[in-house]
Short mmCIF file of C-alpha atoms and ligand atoms in Angstrom, two decimals:
data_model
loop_
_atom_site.label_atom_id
_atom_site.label_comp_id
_atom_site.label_asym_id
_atom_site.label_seq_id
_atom_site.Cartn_x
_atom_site.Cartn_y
_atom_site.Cartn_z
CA UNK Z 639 -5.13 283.56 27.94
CA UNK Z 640 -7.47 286.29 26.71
CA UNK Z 641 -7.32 290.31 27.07
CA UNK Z 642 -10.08 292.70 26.47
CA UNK Z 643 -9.20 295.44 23.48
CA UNK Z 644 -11.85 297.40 23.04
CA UNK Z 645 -15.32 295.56 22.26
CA UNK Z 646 -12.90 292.94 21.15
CA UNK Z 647 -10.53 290.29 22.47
CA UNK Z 648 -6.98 289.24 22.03
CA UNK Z 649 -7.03 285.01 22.62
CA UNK Z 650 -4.23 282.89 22.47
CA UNK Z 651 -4.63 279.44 22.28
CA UNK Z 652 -2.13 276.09 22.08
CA UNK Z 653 -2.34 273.70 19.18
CA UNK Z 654 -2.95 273.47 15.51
CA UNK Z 655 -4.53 276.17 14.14
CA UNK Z 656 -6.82 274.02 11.27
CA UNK Z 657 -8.75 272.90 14.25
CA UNK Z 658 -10.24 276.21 14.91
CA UNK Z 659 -13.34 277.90 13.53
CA UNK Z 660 -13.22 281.33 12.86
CA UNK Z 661 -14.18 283.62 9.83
CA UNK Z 662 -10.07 284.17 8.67
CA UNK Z 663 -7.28 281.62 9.23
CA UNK Z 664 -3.69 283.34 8.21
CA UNK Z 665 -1.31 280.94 6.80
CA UNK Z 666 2.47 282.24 6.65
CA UNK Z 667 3.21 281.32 3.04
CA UNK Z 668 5.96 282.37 0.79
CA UNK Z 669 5.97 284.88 -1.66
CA UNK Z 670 5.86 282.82 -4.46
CA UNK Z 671 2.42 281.20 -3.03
CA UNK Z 672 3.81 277.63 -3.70
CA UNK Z 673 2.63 276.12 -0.53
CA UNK Z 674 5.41 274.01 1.92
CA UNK Z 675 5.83 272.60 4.84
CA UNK Z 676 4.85 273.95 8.78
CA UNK Z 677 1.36 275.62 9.27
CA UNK Z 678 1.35 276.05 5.07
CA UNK Z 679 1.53 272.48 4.41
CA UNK Z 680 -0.93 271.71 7.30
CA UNK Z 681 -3.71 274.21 5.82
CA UNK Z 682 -3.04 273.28 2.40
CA UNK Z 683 -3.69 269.36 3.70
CA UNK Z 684 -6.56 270.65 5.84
CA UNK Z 685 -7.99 272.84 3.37
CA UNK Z 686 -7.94 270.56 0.43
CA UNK Z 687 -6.52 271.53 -3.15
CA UNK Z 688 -9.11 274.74 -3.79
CA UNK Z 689 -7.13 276.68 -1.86
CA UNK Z 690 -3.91 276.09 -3.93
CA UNK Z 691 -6.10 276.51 -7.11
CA UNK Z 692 -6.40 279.97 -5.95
CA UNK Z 693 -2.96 280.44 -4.92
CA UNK Z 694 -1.47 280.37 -8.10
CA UNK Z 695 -4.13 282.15 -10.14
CA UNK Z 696 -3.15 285.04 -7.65
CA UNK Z 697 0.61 284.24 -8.61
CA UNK Z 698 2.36 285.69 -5.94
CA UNK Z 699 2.39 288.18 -2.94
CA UNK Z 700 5.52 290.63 -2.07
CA UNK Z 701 7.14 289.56 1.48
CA UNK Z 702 5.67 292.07 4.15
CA UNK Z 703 2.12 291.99 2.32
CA UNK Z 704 -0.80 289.17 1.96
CA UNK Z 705 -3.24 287.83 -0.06
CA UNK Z 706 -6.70 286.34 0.28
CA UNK Z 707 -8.48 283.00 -0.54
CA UNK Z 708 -11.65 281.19 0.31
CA UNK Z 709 -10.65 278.43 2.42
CA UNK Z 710 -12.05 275.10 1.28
CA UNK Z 711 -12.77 272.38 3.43
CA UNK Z 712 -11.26 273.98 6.76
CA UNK Z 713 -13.94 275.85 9.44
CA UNK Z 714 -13.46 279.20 8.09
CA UNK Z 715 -14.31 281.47 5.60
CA UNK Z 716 -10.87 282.96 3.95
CA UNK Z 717 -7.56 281.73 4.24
CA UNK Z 718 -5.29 285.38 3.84
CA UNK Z 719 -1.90 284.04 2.78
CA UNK Z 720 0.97 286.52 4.92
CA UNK Z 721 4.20 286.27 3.48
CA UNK Z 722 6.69 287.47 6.58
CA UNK Z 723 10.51 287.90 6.33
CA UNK Z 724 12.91 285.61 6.56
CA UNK Z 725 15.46 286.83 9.67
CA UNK Z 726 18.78 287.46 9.18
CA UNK Z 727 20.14 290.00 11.69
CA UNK Z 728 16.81 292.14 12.25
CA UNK Z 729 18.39 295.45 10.24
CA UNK Z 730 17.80 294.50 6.72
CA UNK Z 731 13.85 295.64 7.47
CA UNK Z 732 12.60 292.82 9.27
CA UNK Z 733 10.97 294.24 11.89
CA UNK Z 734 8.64 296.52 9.52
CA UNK Z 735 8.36 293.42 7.12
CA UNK Z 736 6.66 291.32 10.19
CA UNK Z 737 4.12 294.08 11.09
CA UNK Z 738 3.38 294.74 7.56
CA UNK Z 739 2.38 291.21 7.22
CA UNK Z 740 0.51 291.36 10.41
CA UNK Z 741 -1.16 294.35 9.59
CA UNK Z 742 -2.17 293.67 5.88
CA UNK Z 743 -4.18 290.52 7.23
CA UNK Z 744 -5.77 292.62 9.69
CA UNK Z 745 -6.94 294.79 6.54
CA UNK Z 746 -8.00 292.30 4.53
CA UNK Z 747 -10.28 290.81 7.45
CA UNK Z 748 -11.78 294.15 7.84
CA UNK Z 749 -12.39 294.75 4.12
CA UNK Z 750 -14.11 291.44 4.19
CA UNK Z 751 -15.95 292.03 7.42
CA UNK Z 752 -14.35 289.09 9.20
CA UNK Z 753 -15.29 289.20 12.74
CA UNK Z 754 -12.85 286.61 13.82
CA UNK Z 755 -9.40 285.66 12.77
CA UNK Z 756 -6.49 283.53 13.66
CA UNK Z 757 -3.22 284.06 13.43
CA UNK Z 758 0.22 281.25 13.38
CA UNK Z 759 3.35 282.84 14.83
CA UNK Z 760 4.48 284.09 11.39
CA UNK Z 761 8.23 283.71 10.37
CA UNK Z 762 8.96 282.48 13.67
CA UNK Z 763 9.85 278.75 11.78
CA UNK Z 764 11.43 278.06 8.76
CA UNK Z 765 11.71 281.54 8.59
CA UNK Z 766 14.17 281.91 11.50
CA UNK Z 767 12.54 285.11 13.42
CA UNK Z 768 13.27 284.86 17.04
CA UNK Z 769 9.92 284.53 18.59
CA UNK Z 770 10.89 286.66 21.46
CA UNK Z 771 11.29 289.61 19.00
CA UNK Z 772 8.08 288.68 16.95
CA UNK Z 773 5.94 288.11 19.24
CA UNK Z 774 5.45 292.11 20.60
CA UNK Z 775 5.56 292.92 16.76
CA UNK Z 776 2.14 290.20 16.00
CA UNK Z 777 0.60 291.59 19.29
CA UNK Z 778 0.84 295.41 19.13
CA UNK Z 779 -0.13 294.77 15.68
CA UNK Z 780 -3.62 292.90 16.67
CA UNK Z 781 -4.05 295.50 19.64
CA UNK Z 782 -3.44 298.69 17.93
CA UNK Z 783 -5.69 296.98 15.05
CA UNK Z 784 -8.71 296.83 17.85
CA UNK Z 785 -8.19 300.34 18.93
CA UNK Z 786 -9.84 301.50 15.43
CA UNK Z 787 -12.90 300.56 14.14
CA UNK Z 788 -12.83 297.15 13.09
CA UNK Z 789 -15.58 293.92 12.53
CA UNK Z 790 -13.48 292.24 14.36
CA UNK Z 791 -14.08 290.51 17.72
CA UNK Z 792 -11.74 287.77 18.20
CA UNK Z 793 -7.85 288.04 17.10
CA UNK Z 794 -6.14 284.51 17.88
CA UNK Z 795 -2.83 283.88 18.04
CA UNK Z 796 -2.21 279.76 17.55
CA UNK Z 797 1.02 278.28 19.42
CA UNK Z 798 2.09 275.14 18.26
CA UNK Z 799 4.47 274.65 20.92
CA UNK Z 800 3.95 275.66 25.36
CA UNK Z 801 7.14 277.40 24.45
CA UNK Z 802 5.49 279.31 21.90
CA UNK Z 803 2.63 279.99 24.23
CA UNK Z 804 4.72 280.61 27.22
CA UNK Z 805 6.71 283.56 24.70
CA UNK Z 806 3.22 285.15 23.93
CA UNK Z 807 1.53 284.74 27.03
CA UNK Z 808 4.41 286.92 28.75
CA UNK Z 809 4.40 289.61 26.22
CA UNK Z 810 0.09 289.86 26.34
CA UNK Z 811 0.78 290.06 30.65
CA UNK Z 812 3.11 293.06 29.77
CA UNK Z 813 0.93 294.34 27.10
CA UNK Z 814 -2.62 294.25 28.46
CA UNK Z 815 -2.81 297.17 30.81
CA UNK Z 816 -2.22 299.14 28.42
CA UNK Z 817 -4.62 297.88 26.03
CA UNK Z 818 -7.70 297.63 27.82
N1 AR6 O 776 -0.72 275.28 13.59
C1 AR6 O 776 -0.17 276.35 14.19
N2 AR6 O 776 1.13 276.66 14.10
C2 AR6 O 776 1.91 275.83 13.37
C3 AR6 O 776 1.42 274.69 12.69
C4 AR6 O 776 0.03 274.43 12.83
N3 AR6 O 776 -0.55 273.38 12.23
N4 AR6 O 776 2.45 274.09 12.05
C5 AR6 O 776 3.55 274.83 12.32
N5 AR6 O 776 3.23 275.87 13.11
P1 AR6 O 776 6.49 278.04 9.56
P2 AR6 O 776 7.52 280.61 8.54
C6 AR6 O 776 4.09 276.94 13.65
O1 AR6 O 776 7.80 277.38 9.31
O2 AR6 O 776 8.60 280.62 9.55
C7 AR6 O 776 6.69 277.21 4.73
O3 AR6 O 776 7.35 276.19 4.05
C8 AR6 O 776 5.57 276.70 13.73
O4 AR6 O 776 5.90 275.93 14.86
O5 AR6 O 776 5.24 277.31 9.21
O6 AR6 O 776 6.74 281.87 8.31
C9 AR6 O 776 6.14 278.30 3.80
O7 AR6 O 776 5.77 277.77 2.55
C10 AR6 O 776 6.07 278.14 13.82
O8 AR6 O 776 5.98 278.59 15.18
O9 AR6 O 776 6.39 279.47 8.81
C11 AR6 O 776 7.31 279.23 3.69
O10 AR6 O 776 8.20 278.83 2.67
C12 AR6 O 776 5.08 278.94 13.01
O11 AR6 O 776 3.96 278.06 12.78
C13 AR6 O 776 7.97 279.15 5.05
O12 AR6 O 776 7.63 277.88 5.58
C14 AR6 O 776 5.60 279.40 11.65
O13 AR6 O 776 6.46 278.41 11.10
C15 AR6 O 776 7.45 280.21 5.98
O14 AR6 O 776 8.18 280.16 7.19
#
């Protein structure tokens, strides 16, 4: 599925997100940048071990921020580490935690001049966020990103699972008349 946002557009797509090409592929790390397992292990493997060079001479990045890398062997340009929340019971700051991390990639692409990026469904894993509740969070973020001035063309959101899609897909549908 794809919306129009501006010049830009909001894609998502099913799968695993090292496969794609773009200029900025978000990992959802942890704050202490120590790598792990779900879509950090798989760009870590992907990537190769430059990117984890990098990682710790950064050190760390506070939950709700992120940090950026080059990205090794994968078909990008950066890797921008996101450190999202882990849930508990969505009042101790979750919510602003998620978008902060959604938002501070979006920066960093645009400081860079990325004009694509691609996103996992951040803290909706290990991380325990219900990805009905994250999901509107990761895609206002991405549309009200696109309604400013940005490089960017293409914001992709990468679904491991057709539940994941299916979660997304019906939160864009509700979003996109208002976005376009
Ligand atoms: N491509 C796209 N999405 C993926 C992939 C992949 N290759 N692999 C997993 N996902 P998680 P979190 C999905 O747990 O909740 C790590 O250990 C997965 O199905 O990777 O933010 C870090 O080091 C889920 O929908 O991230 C942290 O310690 C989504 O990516 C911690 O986990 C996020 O799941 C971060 O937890």
């Amino acid at each position: 599925m794809r919306i129009s946002v501006a010049n830009a557009a909001v894609e998502l797509y099913q799968g695993d997100i090292t496969r794609l090409a773009v200029d900025a592929m978000v990992n959802a790390a942890n704050s202490r940048l120590a790598g792990g397992g779900g879509v950090d292990g798989a760009i870590h493997r992907a990537g190769g071990p430059q990117i984890m060079a990098e990682c710790r001479a950064i050190g760390s990045c506070p939950t709700g921020t992120a940090v950026i890398t080059t990205a090794g062997r994968l078909s990008a340009r950066w890797v921008i580490h996101a450190v999202g929340p882990v849930y508990r019971d969505g009042t101790r700051g979750e919510p602003e935690l998620l978008d902060g991390a959604y938002r501070a990639c979006l920066q960093l692409a645009r400081q860079h001049g990325a004009r694509s990026i691609a996103f996992p469904s951040i803290s909706t894993g290990v991380y325990g966020y219900p990805i009905e509740k994250a999901a509107p969070i990761a895609l206002a973020a991405a549309v009200r990103h696109l309604q400013e001035p940005s490089p960017l063309e293409r914001v992709v959101f990468a679904l491991f699972s057709a539940a994941d899609y299916a979660v997304y897909e019906r939160v864009l549908a509700g979003i996109a008349p208002a976005a376009s």
